[in-house]
PDB file of C-alpha atoms and ligand atoms in Angstrom:
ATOM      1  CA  UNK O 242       0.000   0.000   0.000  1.00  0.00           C
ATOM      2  CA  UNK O 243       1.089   3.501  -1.038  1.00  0.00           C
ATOM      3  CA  UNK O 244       2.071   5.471   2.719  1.00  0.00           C
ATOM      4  CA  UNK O 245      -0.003   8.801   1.221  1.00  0.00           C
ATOM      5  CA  UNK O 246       1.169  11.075   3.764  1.00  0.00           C
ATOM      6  CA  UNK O 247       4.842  10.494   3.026  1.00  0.00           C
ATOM      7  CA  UNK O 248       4.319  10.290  -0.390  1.00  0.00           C
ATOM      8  CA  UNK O 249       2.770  13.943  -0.528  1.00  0.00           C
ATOM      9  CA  UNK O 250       5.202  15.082   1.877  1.00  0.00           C
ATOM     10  CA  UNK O 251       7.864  14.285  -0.240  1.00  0.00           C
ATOM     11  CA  UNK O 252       5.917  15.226  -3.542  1.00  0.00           C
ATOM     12  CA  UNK O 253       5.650  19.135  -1.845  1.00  0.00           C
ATOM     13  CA  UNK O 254       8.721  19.495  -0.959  1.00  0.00           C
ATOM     14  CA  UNK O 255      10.309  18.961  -4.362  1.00  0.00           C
ATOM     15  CA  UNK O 256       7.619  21.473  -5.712  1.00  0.00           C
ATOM     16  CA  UNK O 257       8.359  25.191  -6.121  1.00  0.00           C
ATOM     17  CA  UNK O 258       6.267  27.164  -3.970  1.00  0.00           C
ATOM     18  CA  UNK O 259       4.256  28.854  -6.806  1.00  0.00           C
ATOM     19  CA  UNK O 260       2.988  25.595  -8.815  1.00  0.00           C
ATOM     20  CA  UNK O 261      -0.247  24.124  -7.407  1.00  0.00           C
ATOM     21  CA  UNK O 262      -0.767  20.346  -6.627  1.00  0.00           C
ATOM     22  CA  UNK O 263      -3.719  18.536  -7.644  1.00  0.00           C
ATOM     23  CA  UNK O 264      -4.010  15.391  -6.337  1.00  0.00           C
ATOM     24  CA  UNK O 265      -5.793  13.000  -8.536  1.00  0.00           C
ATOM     25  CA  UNK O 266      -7.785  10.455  -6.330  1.00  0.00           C
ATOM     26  CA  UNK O 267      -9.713   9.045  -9.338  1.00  0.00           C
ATOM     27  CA  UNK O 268     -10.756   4.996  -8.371  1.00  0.00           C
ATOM     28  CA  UNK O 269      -9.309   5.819  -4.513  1.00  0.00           C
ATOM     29  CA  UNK O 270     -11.660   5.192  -1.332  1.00  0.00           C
ATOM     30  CA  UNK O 271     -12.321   8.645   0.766  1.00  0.00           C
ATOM     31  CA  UNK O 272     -10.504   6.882   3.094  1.00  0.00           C
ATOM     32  CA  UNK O 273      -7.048   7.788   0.775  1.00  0.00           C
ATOM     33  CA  UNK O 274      -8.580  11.110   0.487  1.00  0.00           C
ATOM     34  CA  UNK O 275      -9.316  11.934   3.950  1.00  0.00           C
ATOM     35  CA  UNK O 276      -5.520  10.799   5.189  1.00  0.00           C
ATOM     36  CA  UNK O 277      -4.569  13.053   1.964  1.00  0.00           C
ATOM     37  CA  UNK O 278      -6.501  15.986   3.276  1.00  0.00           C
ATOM     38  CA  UNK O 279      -4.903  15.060   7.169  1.00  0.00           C
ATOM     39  CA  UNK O 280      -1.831  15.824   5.795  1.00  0.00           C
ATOM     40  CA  UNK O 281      -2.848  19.104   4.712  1.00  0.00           C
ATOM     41  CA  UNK O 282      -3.960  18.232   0.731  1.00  0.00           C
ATOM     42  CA  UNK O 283      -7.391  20.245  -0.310  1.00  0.00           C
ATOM     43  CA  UNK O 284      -7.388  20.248  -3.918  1.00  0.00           C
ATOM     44  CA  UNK O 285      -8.455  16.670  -5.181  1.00  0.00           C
ATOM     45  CA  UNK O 286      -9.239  15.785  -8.639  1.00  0.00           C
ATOM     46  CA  UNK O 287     -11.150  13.805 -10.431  1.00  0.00           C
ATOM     47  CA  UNK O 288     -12.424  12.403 -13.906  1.00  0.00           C
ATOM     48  CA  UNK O 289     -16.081  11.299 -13.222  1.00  0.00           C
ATOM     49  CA  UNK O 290     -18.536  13.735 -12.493  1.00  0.00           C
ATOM     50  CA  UNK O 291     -20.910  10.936 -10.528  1.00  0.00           C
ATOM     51  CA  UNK O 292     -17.845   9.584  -8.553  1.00  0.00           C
ATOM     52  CA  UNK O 293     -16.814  13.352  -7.884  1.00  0.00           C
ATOM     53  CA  UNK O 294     -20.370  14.246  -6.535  1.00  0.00           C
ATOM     54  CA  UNK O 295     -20.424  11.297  -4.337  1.00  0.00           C
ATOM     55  CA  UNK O 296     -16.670  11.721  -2.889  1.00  0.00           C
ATOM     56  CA  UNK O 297     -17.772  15.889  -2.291  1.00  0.00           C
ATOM     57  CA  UNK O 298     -20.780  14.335  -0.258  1.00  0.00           C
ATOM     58  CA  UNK O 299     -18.621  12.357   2.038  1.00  0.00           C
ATOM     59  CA  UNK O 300     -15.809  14.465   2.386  1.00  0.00           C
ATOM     60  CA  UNK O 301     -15.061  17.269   4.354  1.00  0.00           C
ATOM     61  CA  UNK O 302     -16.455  20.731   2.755  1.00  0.00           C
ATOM     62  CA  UNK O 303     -13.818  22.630   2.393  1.00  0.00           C
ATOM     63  CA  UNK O 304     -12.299  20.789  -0.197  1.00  0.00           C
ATOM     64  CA  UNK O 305     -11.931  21.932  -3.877  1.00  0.00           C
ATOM     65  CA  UNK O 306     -12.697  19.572  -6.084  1.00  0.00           C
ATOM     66  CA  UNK O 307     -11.378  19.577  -9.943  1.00  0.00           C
ATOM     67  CA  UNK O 308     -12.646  18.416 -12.469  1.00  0.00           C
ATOM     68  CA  UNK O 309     -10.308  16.847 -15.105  1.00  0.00           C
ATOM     69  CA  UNK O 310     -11.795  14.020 -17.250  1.00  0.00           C
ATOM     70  CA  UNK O 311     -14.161  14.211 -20.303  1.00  0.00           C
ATOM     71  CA  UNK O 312     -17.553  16.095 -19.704  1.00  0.00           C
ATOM     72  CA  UNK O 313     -20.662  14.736 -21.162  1.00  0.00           C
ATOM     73  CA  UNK O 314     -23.043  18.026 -20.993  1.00  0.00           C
ATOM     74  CA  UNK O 315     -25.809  16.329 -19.755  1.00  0.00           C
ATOM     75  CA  UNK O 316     -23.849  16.018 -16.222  1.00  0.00           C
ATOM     76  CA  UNK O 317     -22.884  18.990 -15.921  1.00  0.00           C
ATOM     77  CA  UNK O 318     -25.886  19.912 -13.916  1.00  0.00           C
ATOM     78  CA  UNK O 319     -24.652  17.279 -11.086  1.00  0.00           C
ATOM     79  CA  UNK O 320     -21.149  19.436 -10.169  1.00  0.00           C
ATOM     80  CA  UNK O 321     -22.186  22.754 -11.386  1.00  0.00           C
ATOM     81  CA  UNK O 322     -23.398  23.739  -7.382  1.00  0.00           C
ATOM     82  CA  UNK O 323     -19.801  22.661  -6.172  1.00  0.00           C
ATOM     83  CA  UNK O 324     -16.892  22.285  -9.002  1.00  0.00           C
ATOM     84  CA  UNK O 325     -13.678  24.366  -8.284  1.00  0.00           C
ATOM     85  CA  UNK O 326     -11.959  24.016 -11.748  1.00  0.00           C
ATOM     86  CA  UNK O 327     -13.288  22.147 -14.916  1.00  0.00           C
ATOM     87  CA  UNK O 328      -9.993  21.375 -16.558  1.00  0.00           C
ATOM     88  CA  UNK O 329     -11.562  19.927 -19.568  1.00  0.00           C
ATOM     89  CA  UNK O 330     -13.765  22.394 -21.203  1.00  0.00           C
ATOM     90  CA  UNK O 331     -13.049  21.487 -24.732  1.00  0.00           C
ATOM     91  CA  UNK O 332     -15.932  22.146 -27.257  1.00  0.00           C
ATOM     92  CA  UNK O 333     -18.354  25.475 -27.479  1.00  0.00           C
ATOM     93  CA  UNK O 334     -21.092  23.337 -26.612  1.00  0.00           C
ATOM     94  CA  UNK O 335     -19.793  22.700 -23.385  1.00  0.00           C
ATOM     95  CA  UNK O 336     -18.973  25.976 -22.724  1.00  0.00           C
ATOM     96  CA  UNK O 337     -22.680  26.598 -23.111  1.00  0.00           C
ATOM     97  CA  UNK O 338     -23.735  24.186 -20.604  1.00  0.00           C
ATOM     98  CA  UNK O 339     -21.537  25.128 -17.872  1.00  0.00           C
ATOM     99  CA  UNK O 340     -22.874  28.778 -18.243  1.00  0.00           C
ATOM    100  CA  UNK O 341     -26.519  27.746 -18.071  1.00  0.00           C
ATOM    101  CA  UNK O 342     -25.779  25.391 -15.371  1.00  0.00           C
ATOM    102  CA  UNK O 343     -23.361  27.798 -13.129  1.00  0.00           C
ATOM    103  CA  UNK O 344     -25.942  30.578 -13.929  1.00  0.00           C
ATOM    104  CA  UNK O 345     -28.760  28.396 -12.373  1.00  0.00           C
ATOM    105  CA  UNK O 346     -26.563  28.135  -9.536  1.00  0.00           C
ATOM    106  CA  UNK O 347     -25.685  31.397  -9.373  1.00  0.00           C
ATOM    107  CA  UNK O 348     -22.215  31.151  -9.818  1.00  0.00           C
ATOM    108  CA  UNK O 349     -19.021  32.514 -12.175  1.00  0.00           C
ATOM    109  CA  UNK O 350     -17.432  28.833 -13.162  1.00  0.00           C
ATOM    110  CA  UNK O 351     -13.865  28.693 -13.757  1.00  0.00           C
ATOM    111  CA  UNK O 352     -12.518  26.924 -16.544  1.00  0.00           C
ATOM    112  CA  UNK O 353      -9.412  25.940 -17.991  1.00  0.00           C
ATOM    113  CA  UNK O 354      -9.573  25.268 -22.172  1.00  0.00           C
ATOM    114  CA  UNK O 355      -8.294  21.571 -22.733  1.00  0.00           C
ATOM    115  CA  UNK O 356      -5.845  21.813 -25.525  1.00  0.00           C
ATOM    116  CA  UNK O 357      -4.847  18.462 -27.000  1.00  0.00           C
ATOM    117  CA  UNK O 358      -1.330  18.898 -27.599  1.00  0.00           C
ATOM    118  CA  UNK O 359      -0.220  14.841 -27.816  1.00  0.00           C
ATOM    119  CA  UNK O 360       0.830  13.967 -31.093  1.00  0.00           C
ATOM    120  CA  UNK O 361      -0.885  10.458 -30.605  1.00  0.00           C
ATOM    121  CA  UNK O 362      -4.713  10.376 -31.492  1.00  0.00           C
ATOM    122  CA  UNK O 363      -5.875   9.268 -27.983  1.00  0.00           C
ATOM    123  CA  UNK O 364      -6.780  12.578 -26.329  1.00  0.00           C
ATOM    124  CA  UNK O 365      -9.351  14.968 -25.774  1.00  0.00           C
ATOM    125  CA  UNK O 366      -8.932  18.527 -26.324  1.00  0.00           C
ATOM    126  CA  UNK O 367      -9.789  21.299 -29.104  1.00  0.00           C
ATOM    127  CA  UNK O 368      -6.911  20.764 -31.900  1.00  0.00           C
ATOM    128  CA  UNK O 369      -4.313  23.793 -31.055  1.00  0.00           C
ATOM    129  CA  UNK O 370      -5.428  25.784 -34.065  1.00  0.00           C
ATOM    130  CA  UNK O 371      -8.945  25.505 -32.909  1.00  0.00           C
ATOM    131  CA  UNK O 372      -7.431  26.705 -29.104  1.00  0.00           C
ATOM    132  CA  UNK O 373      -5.908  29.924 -30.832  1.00  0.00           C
ATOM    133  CA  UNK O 374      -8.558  30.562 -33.009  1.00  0.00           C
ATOM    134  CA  UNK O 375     -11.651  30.037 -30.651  1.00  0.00           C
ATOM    135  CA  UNK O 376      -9.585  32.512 -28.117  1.00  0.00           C
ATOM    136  CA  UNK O 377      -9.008  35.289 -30.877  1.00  0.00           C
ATOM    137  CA  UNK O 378     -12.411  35.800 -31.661  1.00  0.00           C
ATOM    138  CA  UNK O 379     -13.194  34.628 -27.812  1.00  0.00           C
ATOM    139  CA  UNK O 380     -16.205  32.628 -28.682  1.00  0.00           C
ATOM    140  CA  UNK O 381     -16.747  32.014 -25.279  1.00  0.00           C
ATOM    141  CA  UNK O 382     -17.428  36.121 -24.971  1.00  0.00           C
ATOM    142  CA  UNK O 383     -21.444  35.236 -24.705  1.00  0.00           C
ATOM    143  CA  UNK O 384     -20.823  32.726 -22.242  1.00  0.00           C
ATOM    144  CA  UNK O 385     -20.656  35.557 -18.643  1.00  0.00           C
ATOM    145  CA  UNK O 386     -20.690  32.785 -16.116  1.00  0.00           C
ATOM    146  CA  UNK O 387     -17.767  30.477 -17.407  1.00  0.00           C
ATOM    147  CA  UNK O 388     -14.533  32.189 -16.594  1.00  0.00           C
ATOM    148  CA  UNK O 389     -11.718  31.117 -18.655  1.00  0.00           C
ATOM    149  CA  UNK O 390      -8.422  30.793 -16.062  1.00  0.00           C
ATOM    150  CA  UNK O 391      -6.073  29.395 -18.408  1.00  0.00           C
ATOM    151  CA  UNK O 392      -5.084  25.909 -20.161  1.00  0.00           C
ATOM    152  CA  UNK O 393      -4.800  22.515 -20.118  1.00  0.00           C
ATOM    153  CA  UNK O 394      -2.777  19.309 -21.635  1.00  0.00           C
ATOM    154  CA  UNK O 395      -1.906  16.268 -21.949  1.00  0.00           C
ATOM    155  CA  UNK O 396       1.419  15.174 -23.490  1.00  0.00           C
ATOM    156  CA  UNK O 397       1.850  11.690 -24.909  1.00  0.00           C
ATOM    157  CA  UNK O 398       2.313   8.250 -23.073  1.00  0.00           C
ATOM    158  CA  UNK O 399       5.993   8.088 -24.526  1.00  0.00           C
ATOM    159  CA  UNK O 400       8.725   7.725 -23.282  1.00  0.00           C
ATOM    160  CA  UNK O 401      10.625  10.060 -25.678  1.00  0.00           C
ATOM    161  CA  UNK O 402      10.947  13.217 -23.513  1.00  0.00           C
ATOM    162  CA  UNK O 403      12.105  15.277 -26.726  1.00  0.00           C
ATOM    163  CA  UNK O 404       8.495  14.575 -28.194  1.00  0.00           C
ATOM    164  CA  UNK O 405       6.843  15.391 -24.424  1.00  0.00           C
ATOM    165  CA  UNK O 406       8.530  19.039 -24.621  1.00  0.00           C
ATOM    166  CA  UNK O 407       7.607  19.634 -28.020  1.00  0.00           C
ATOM    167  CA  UNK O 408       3.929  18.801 -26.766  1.00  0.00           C
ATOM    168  CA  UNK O 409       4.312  21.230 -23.576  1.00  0.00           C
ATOM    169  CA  UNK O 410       6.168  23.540 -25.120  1.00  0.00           C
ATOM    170  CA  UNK O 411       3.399  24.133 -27.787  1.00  0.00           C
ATOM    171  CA  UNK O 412       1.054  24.365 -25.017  1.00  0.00           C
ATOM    172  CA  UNK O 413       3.521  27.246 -23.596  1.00  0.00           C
ATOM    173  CA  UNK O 414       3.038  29.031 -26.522  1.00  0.00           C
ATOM    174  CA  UNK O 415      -0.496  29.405 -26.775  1.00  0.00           C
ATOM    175  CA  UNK O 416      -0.797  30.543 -22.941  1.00  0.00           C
ATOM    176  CA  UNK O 417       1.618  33.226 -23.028  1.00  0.00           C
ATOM    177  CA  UNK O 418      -0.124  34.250 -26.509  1.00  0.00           C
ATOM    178  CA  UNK O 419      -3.118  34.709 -24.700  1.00  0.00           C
ATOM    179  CA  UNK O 420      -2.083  35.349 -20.976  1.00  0.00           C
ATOM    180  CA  UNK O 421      -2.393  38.956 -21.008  1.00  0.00           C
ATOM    181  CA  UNK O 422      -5.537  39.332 -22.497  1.00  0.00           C
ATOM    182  CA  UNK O 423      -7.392  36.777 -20.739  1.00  0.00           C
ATOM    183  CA  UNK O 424      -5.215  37.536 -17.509  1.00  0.00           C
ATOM    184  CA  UNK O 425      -4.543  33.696 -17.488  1.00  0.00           C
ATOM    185  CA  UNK O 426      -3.488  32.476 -13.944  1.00  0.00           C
ATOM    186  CA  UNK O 427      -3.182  28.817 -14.692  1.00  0.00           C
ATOM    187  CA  UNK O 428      -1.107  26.590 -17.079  1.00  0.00           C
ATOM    188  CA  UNK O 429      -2.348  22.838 -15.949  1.00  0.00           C
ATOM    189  CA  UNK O 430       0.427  20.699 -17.191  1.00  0.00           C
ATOM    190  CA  UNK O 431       2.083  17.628 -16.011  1.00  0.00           C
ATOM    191  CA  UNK O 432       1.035  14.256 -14.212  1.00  0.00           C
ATOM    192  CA  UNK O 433       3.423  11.655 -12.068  1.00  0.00           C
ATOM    193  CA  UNK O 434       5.225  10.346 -14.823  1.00  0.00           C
ATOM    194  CA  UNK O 435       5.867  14.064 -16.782  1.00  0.00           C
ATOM    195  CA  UNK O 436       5.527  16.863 -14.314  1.00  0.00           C
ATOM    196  CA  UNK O 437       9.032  17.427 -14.202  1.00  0.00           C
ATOM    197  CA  UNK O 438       9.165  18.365 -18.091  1.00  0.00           C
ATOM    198  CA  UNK O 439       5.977  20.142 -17.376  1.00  0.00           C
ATOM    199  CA  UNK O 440       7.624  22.541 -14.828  1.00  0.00           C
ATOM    200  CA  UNK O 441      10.137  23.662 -17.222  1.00  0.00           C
ATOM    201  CA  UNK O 442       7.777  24.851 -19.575  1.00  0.00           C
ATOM    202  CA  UNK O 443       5.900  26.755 -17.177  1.00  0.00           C
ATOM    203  CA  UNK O 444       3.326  24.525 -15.864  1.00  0.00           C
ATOM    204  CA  UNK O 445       1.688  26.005 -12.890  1.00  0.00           C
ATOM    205  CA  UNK O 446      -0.777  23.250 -12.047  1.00  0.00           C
ATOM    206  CA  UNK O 447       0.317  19.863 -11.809  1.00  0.00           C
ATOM    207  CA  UNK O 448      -2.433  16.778 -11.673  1.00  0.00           C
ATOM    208  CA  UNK O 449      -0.704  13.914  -9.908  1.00  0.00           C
ATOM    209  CA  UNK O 450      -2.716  10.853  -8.811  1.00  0.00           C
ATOM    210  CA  UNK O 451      -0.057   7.652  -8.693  1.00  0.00           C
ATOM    211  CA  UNK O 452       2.868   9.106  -7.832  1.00  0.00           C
ATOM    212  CA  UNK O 453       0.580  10.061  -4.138  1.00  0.00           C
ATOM    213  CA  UNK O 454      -1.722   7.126  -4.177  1.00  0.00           C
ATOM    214  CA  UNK O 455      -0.031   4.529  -5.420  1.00  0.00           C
ATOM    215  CA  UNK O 456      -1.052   2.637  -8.766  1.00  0.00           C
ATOM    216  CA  UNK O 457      -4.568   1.956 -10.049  1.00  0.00           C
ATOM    217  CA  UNK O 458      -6.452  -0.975 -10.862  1.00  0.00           C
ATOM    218  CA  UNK O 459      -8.226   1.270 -13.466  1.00  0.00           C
ATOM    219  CA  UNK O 460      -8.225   4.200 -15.347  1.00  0.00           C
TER     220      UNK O 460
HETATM  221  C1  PLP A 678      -5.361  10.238 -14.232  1.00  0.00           C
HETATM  222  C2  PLP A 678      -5.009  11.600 -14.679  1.00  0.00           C
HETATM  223  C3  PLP A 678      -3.900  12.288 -14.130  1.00  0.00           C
HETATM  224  C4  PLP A 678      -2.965  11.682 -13.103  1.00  0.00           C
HETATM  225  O1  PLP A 678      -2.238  10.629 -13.636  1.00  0.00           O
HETATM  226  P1  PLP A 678      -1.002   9.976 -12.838  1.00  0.00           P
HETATM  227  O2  PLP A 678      -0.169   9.408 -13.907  1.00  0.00           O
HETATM  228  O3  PLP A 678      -1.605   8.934 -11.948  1.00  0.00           O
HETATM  229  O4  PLP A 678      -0.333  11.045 -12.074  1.00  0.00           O
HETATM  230  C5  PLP A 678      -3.656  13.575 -14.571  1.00  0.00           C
HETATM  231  N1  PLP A 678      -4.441  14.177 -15.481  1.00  0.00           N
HETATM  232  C6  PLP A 678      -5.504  13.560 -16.020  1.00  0.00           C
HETATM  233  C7  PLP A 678      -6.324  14.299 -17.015  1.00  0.00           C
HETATM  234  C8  PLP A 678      -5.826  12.267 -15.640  1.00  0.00           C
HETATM  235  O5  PLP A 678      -6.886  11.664 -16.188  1.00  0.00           O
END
């Protein structure tokens, strides 16, 4: 079993002080959660919006939970009262959805725009030319209750780190293109296996679930 406390301890310590951890407790019991959250973690995310809402039930309120897997629309009505950071908005439809729903619920919902940056075929995320071109003419502009913070990516399973930079450092590009304008805050890049590559293209998020809770039995 994967000692979670030491694990995070060590994980914090080898992060600069600026970059934010999110600790991705997808498939863990609340029980790994809570002894996350006793050692001081309160930014937990997930990629099921059902197994979210059921872990935000259970688990002490002040936690922020992110979102970071693929959003069907018609669930975005279950985290809309609670979510902290969709990291996956992807497609103008969604956008829509998570204004109506955040509006419903009164709230401002902040976003980050998934890019897919991976070279390999497997990802979600609006192609990079989409990104660039959906933020120029900032589609979302009608959209006053989804607040765009920043980006997101995900760089290939490979083990070729030269490809992995190329991936992040594309993703680089396109938030400092648009920082200013938007008055981005957050570049969400990097998981166990990458966030070290991440960092030195400017990451300021990291999403790391194995690497604090040991392997999973499924994705
Ligand atoms: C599962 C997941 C992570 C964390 O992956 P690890 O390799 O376990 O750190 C990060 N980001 C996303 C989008 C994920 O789905």
């Amino acid at each position: 079993m994967a000692d979670i406390t030491q694990n995070l301890k060590q994980f914090k310590s080898e992060l600069p002080e600026d970059v934010t951890l999110v600790a991705v407790s997808k498939t863990k019991p609340n029980e790994d959660l809570q002894e996350a959250y006793d050692a001081g973690q309160r930014i937990f995310g997930e990629n099921k919006i059902q197994e979210m809402t059921d872990k935000w039930k259970a688990l002490p309120k002040d936690i922020q939970w992110h979102m970071i897997g693929h959003v069907q629309t018609n669930k975005v009505k279950y985290m809309a009262p609670y979510v902290s950071l969709i990291h996956s908005a992807d497609r103008l439809k969604l956008f829509k959805e998570i204004n109506k729903e955040a509006k419903k619920n009164e709230r401002v919902i902040d976003v980050l725009l998934q890019v897919k940056i991976a070279e390999e075929d497997s990802k979600f995320g609006m192609p990079p030319e989409e990104a660039k071109t959906f933020l120029e003419e900032n589609k979302a502009a009608n959209y006053p209750n989804v607040n765009i913070v920043g980006l997101m990516g995900m760089a290939s399973f490979v083990d070729d780190e030269t490809q992995i930079k190329r991936e992040f450092a594309q993703l680089e590009k396109i938030y400092n293109t648009f920082k200013e304008q938007y008055a981005f805050s957050v570049l969400s890049m990097g998981m166990s296996g990458d966030y070290k590559l991440a960092l030195e293209y400017g990451s300021t998020m990291v999403r790391v679930g194995s690497a604090i809770f040991g392997a999973r039995n499924y994705n």
